[in-house]
JSON list of C-alpha atoms in Angstrom, two decimals:
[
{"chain": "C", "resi": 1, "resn": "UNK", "atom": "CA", "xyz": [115.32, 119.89, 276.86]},
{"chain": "C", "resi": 2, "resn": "UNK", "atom": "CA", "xyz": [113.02, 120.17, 273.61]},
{"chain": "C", "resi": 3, "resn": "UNK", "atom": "CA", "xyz": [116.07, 120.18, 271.51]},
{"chain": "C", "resi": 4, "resn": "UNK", "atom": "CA", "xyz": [117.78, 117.72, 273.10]},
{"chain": "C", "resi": 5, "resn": "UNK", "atom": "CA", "xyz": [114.79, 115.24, 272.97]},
{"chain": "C", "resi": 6, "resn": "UNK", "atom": "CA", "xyz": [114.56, 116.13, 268.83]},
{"chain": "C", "resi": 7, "resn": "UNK", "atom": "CA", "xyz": [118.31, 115.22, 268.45]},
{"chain": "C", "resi": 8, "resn": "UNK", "atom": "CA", "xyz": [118.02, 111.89, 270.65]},
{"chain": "C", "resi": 9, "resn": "UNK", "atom": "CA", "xyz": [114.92, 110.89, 268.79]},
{"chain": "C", "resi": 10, "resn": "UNK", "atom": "CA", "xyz": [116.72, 112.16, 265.31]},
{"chain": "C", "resi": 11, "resn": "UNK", "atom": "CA", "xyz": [119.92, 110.14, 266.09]},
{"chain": "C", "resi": 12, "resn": "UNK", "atom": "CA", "xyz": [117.64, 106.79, 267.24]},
{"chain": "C", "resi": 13, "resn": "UNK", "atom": "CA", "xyz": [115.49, 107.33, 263.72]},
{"chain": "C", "resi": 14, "resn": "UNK", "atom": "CA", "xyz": [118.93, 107.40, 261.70]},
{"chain": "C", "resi": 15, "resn": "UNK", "atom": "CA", "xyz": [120.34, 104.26, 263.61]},
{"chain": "C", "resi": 16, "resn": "UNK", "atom": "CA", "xyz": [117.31, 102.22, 263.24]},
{"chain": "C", "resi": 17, "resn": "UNK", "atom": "CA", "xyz": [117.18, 103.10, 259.24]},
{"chain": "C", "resi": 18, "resn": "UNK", "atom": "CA", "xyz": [120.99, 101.90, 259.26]},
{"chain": "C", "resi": 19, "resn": "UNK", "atom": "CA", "xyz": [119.98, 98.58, 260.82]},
{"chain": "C", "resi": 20, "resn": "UNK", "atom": "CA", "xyz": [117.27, 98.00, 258.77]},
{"chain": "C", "resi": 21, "resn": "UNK", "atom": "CA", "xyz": [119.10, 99.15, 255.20]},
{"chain": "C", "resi": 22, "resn": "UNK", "atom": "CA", "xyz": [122.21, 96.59, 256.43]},
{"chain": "C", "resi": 23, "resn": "UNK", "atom": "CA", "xyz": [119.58, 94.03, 256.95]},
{"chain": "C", "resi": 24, "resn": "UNK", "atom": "CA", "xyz": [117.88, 94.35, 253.79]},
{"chain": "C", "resi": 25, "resn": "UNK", "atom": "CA", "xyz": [121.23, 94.54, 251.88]},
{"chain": "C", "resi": 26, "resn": "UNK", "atom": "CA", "xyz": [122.47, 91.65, 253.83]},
{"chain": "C", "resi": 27, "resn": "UNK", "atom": "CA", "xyz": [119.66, 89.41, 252.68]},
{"chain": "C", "resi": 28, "resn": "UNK", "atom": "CA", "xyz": [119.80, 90.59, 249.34]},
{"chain": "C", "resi": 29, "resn": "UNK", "atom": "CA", "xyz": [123.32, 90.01, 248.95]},
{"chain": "C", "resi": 30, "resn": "UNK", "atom": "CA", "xyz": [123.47, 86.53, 251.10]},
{"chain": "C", "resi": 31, "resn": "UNK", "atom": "CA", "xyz": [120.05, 85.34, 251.67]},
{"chain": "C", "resi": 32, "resn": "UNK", "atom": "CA", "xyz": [118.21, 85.21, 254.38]},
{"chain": "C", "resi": 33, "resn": "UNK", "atom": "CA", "xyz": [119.81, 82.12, 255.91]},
{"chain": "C", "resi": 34, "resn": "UNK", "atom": "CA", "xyz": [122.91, 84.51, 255.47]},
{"chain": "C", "resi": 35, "resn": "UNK", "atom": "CA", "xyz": [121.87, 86.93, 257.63]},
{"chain": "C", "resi": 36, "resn": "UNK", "atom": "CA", "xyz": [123.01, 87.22, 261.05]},
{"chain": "C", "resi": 37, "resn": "UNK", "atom": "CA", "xyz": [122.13, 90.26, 263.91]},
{"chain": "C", "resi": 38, "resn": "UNK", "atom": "CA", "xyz": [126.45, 90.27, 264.59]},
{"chain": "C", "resi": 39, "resn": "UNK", "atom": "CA", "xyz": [126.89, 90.75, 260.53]},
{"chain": "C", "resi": 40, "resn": "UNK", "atom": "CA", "xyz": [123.80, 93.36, 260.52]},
{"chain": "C", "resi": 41, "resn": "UNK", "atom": "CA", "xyz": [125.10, 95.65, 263.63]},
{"chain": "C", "resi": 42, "resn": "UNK", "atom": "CA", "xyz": [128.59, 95.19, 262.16]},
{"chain": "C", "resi": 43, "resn": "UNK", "atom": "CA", "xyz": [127.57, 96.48, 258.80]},
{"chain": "C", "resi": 44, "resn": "UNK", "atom": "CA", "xyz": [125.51, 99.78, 260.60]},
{"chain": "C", "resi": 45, "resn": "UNK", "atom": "CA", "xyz": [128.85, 100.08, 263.27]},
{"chain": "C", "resi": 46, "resn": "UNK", "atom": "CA", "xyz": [126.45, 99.20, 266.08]},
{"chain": "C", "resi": 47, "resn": "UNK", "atom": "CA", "xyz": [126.63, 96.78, 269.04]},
{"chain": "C", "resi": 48, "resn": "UNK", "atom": "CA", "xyz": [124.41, 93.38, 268.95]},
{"chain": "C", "resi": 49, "resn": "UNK", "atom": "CA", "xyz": [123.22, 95.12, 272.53]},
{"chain": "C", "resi": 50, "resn": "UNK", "atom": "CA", "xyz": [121.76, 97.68, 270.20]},
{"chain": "C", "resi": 51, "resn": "UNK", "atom": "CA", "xyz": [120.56, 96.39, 267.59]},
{"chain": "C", "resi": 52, "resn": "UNK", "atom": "CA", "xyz": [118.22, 94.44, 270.05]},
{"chain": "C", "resi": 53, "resn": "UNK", "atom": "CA", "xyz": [117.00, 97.83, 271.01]},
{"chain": "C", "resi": 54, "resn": "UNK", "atom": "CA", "xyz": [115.76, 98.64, 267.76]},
{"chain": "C", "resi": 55, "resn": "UNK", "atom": "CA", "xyz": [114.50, 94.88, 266.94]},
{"chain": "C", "resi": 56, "resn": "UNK", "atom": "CA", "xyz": [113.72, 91.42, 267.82]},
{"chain": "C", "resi": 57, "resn": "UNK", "atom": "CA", "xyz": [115.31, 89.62, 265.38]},
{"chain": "C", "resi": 58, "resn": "UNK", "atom": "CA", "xyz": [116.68, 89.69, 261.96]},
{"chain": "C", "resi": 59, "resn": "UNK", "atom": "CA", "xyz": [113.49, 89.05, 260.26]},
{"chain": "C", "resi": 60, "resn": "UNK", "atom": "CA", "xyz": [111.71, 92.19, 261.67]},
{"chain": "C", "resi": 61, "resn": "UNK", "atom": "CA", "xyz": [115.02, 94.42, 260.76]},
{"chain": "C", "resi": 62, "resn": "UNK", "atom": "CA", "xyz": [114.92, 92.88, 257.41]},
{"chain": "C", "resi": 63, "resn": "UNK", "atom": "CA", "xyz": [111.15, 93.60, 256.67]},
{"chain": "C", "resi": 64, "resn": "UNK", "atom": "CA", "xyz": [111.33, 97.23, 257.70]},
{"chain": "C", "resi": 65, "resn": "UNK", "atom": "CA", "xyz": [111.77, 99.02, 254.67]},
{"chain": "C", "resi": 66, "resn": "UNK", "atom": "CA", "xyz": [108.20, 97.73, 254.15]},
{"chain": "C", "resi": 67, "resn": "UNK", "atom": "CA", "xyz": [106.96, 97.79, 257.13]},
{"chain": "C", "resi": 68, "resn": "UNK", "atom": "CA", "xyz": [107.78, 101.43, 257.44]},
{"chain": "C", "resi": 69, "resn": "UNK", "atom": "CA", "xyz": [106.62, 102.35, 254.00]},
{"chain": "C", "resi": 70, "resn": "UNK", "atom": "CA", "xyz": [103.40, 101.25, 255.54]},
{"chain": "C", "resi": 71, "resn": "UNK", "atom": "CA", "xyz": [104.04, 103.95, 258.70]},
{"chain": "C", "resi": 72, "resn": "UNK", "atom": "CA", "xyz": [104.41, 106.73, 255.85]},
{"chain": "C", "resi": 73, "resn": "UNK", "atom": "CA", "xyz": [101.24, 105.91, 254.63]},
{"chain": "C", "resi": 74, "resn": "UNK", "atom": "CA", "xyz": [99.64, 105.99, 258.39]},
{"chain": "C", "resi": 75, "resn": "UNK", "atom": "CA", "xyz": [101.34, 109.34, 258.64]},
{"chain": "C", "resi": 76, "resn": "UNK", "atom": "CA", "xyz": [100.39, 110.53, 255.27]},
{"chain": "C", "resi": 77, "resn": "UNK", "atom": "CA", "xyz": [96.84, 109.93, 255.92]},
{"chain": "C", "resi": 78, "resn": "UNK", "atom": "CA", "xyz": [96.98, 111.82, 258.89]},
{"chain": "C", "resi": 79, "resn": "UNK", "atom": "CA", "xyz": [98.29, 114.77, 257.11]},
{"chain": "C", "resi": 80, "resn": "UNK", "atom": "CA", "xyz": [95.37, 114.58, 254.18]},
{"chain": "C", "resi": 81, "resn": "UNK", "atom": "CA", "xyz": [92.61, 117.57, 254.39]},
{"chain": "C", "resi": 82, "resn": "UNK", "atom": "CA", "xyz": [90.06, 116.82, 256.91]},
{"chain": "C", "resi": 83, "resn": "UNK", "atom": "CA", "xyz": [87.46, 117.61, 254.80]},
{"chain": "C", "resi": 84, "resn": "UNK", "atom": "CA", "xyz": [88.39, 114.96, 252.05]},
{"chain": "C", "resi": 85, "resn": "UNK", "atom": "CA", "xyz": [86.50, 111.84, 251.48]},
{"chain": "C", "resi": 86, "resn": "UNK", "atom": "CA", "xyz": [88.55, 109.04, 253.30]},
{"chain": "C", "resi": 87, "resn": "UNK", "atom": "CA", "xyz": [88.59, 106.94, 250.11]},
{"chain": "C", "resi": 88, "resn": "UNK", "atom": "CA", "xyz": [90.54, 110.10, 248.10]},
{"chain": "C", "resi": 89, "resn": "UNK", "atom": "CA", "xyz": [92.89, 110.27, 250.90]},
{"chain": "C", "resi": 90, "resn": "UNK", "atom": "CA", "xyz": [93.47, 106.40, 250.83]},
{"chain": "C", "resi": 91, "resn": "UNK", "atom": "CA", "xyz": [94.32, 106.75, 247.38]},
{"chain": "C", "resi": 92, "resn": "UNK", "atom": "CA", "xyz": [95.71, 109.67, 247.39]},
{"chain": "C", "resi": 93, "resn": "UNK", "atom": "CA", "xyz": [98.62, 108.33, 249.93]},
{"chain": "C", "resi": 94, "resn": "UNK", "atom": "CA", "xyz": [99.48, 104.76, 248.53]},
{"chain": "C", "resi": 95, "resn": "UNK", "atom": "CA", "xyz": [100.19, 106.39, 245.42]},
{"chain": "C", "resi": 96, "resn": "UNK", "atom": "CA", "xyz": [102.64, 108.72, 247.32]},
{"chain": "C", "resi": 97, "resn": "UNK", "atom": "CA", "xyz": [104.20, 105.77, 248.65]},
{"chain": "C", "resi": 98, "resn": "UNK", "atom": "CA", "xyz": [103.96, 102.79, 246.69]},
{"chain": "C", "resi": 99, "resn": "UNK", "atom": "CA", "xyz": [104.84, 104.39, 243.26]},
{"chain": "C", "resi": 100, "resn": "UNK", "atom": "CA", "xyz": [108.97, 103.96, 242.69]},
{"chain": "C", "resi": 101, "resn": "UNK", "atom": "CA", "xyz": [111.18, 106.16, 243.89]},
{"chain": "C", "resi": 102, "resn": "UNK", "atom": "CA", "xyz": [115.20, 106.08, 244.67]},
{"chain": "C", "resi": 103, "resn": "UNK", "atom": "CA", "xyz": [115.45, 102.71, 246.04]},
{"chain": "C", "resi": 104, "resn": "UNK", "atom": "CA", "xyz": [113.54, 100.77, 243.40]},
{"chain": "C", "resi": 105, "resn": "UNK", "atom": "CA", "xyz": [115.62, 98.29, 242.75]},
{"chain": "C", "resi": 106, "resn": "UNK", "atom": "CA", "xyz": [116.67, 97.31, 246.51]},
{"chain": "C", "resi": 107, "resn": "UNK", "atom": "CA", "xyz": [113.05, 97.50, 247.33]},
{"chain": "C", "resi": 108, "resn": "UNK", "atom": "CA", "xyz": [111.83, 95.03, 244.12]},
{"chain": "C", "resi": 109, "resn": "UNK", "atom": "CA", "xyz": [114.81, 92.50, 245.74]},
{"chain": "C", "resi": 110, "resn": "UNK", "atom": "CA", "xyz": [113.68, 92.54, 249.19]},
{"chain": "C", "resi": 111, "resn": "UNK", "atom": "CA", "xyz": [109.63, 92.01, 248.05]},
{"chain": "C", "resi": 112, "resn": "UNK", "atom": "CA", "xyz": [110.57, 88.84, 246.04]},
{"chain": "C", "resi": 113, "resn": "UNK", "atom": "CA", "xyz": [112.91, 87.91, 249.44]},
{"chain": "C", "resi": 114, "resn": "UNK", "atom": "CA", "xyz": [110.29, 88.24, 251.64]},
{"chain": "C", "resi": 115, "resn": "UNK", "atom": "CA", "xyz": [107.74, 86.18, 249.63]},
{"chain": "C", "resi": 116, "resn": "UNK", "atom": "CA", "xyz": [110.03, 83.36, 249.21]},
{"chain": "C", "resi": 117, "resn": "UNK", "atom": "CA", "xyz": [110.26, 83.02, 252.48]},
{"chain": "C", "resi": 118, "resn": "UNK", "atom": "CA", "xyz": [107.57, 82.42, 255.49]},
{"chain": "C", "resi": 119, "resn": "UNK", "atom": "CA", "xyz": [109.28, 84.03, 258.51]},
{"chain": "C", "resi": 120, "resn": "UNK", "atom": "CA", "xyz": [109.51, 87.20, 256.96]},
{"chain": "C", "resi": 121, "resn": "UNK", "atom": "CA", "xyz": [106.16, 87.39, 255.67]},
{"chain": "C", "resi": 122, "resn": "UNK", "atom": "CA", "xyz": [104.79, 86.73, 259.27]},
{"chain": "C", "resi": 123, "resn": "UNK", "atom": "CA", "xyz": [107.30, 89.54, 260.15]},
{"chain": "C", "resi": 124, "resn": "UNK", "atom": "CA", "xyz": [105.37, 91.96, 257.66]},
{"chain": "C", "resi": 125, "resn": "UNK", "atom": "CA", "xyz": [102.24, 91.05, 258.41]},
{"chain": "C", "resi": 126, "resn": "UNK", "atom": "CA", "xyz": [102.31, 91.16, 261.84]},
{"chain": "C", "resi": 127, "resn": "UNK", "atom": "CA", "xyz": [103.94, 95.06, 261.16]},
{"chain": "C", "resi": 128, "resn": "UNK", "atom": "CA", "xyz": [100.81, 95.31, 258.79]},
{"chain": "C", "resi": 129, "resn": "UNK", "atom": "CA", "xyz": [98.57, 94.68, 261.28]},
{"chain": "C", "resi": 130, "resn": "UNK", "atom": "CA", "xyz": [100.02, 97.03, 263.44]},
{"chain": "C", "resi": 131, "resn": "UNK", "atom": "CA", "xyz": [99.57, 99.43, 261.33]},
{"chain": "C", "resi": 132, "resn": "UNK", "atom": "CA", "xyz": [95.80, 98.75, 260.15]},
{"chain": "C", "resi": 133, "resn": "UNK", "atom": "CA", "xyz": [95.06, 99.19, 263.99]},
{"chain": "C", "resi": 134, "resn": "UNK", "atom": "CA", "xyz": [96.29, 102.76, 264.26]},
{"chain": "C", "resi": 135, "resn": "UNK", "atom": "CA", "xyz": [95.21, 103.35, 261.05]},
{"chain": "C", "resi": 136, "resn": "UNK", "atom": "CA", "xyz": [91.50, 102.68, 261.81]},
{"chain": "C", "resi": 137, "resn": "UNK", "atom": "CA", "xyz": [92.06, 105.18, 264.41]},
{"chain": "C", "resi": 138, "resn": "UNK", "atom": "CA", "xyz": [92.71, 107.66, 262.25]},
{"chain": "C", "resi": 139, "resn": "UNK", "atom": "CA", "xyz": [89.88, 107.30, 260.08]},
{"chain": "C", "resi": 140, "resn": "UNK", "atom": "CA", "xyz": [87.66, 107.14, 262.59]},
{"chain": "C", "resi": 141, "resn": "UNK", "atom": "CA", "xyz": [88.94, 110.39, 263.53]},
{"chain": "C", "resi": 142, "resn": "UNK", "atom": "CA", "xyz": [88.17, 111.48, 260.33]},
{"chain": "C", "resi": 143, "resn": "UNK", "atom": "CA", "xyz": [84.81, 109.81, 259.77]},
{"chain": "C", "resi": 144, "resn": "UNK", "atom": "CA", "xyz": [83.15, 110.41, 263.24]},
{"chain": "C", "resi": 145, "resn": "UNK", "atom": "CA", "xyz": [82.81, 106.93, 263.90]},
{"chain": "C", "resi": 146, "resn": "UNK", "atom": "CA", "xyz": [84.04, 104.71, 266.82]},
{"chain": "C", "resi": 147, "resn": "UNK", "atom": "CA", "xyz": [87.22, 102.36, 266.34]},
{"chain": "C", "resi": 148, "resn": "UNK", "atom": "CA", "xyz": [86.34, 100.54, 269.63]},
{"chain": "C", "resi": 149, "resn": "UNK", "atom": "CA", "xyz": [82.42, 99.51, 268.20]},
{"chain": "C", "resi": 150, "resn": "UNK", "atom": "CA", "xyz": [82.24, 100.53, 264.64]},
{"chain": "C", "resi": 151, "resn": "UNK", "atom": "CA", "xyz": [83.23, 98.59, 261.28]},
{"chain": "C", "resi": 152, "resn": "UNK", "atom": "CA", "xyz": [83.82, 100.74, 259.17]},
{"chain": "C", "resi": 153, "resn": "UNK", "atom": "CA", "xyz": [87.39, 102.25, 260.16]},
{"chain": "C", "resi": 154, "resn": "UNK", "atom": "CA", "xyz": [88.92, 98.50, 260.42]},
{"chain": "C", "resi": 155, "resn": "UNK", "atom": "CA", "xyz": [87.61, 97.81, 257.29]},
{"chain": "C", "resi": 156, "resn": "UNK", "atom": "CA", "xyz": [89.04, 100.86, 255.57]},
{"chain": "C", "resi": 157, "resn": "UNK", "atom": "CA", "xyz": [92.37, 100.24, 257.29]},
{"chain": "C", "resi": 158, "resn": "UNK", "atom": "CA", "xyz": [91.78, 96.74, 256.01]},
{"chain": "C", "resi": 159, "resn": "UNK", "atom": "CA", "xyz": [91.34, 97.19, 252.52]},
{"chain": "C", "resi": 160, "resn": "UNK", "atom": "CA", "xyz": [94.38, 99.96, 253.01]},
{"chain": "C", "resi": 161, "resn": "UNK", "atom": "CA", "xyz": [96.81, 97.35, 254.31]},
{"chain": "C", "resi": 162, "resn": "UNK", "atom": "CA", "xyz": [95.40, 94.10, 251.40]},
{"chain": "C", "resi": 163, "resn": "UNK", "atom": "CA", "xyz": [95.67, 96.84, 248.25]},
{"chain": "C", "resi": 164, "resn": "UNK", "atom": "CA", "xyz": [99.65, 97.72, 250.00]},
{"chain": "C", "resi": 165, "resn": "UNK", "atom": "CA", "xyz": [100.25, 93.91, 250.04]},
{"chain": "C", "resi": 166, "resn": "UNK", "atom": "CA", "xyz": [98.56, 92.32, 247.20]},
{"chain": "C", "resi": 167, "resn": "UNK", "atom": "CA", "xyz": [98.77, 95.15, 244.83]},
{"chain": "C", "resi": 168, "resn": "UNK", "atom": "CA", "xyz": [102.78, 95.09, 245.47]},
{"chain": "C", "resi": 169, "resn": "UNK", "atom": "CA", "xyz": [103.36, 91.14, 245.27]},
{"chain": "C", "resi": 170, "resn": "UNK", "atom": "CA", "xyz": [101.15, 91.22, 241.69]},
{"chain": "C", "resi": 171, "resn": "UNK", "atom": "CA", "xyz": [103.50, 93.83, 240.50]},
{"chain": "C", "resi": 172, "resn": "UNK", "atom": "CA", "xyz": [106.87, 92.39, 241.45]},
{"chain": "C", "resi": 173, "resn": "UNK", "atom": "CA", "xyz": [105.62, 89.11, 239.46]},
{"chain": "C", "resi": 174, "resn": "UNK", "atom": "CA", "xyz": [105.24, 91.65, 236.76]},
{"chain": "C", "resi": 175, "resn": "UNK", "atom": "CA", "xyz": [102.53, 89.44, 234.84]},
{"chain": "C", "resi": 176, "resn": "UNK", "atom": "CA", "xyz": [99.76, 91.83, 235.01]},
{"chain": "C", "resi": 177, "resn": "UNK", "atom": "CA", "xyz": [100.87, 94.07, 232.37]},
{"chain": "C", "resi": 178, "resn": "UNK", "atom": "CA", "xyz": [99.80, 97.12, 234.54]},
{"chain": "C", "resi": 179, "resn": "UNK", "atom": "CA", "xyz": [101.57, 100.12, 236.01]},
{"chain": "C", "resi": 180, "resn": "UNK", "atom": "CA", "xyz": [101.61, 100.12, 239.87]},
{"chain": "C", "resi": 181, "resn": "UNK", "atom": "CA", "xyz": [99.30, 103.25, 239.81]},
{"chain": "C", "resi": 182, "resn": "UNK", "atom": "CA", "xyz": [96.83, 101.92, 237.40]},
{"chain": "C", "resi": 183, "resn": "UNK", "atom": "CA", "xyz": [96.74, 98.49, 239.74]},
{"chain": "C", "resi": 184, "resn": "UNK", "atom": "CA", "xyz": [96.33, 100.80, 242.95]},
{"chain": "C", "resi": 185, "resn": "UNK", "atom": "CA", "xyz": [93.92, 102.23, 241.10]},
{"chain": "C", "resi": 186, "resn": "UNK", "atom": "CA", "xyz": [92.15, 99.13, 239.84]},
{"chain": "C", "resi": 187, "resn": "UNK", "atom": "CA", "xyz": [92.16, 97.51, 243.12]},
{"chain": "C", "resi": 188, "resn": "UNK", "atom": "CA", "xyz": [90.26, 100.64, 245.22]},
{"chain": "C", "resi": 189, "resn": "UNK", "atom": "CA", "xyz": [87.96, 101.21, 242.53]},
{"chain": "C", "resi": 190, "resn": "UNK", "atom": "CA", "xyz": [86.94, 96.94, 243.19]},
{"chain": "C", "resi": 191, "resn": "UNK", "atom": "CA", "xyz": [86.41, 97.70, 246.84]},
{"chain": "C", "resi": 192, "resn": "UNK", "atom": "CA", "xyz": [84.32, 101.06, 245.94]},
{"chain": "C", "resi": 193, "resn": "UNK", "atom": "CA", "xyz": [82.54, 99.40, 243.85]},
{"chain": "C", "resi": 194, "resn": "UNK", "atom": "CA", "xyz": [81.33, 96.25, 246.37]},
{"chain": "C", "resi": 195, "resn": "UNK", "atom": "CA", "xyz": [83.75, 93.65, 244.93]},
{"chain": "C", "resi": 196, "resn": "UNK", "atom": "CA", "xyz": [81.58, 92.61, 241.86]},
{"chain": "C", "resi": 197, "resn": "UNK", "atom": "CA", "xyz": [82.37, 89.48, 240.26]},
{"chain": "C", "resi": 198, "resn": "UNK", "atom": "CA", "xyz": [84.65, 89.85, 237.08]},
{"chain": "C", "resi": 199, "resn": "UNK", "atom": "CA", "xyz": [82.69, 89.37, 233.95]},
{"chain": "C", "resi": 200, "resn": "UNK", "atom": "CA", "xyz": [84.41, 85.66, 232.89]},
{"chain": "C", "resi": 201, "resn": "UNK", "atom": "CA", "xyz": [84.52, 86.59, 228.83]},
{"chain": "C", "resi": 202, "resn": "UNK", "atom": "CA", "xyz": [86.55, 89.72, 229.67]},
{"chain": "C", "resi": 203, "resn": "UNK", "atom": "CA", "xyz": [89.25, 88.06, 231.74]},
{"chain": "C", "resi": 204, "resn": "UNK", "atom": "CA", "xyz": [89.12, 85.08, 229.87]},
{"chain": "C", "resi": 205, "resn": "UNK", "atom": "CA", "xyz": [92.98, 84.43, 228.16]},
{"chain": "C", "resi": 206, "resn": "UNK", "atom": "CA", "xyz": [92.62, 85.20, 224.53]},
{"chain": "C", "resi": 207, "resn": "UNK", "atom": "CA", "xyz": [94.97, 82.82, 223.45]},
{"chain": "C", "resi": 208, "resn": "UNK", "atom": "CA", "xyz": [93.49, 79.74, 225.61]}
]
């Protein structure tokens, strides 16, 4: 029964990453106006019928690449020692996952896709939030406090989820000048460090 339980969940895992890679590559190739769930569970040799298992609507399928890069990080954090402070862990796992890997390209497409348009950003956010929820579980695991009374895990999860978001959609603009891991970096060491305000004659433009 164990084994056949890992296979079923194994097979539903690789049908649900072919939905959501046909939807991304749909939208990239078509736009999102292109996109339909018939062309999307044609391109993964699915049914509509099951597609619907697996997703709403097109939006959500589309957005999943990111949505599920911020799963890895929930399950990443899990995985970090115990004994590690939580903001080491944060940023030890959104460099694991944010930084480029295979898929750069596709994934760079789909981020400048979903900010152009305002259903799927509602689709990612709402994933987002899912996330920061069972993420603040997890660090209150790991910090002995209480996610149903206590701050400090949501806000943790919070920052976790903004740095994924914002530090991604600065990047893809590509007008900070910055590596992704330097801006990770950047961005946690801000929220470390209480959010002080930036001193005006160091950001001011040079040339202006």
């Amino acid at each position: 029964m164990t084994v056949e339980m890992g296979l079923r969940e194994r097979k539903k895992a690789a049908t649900r990453e072919a939905l959501s890679r046909a939807a991304m590559r749909l939208a990239i190739e078509h736009g999102v106006e292109g996109v339909t769930v018939d062309a999307i569970a044609a391109a993964a040799d699915v049914s509509a019928r099951t597609f619907h298992n697996y997703f709403p609507g097109k939006e959500e399928a589309i957005v999943a690449p990111l949505t599920d890069g911020a799963r890895e990080v929930l399950a990443r954090l899990a995985q970090r020692p115990a004994d590690e402070p939580v903001w080491d862990s944060v940023r030890a796992v959104l460099h694991d996952v944010l930084v480029p890997g295979e898929r750069f390209e596709e994934m760079i497409a789909l981020m400048r896709i979903v900010k152009a348009d305002p259903s799927l950003v509602a689709s990612q956010l709402c994933g987002l939030g899912e996330m920061q929820r069972e993420a603040a579980a997890v660090i209150a695991a790991r910090t002995g406090t209480d996610p149903e009374r206590d701050l400090y895990p949501h806000l943790v999860a919070g920052v976790m989820g903004l740095t994924m978001r914002v530090v991604a959609n600065l990047w893809v603009d590509g007008r900070t000048g910055a590596d992704l891991p330097d801006l990770i970096d950047s961005a946690l060491a801000q929220f470390r460090a209480g959010l002080p305000a930036p001193d005006a004659a160091a950001t001011a433009d040079p040339s202006g």
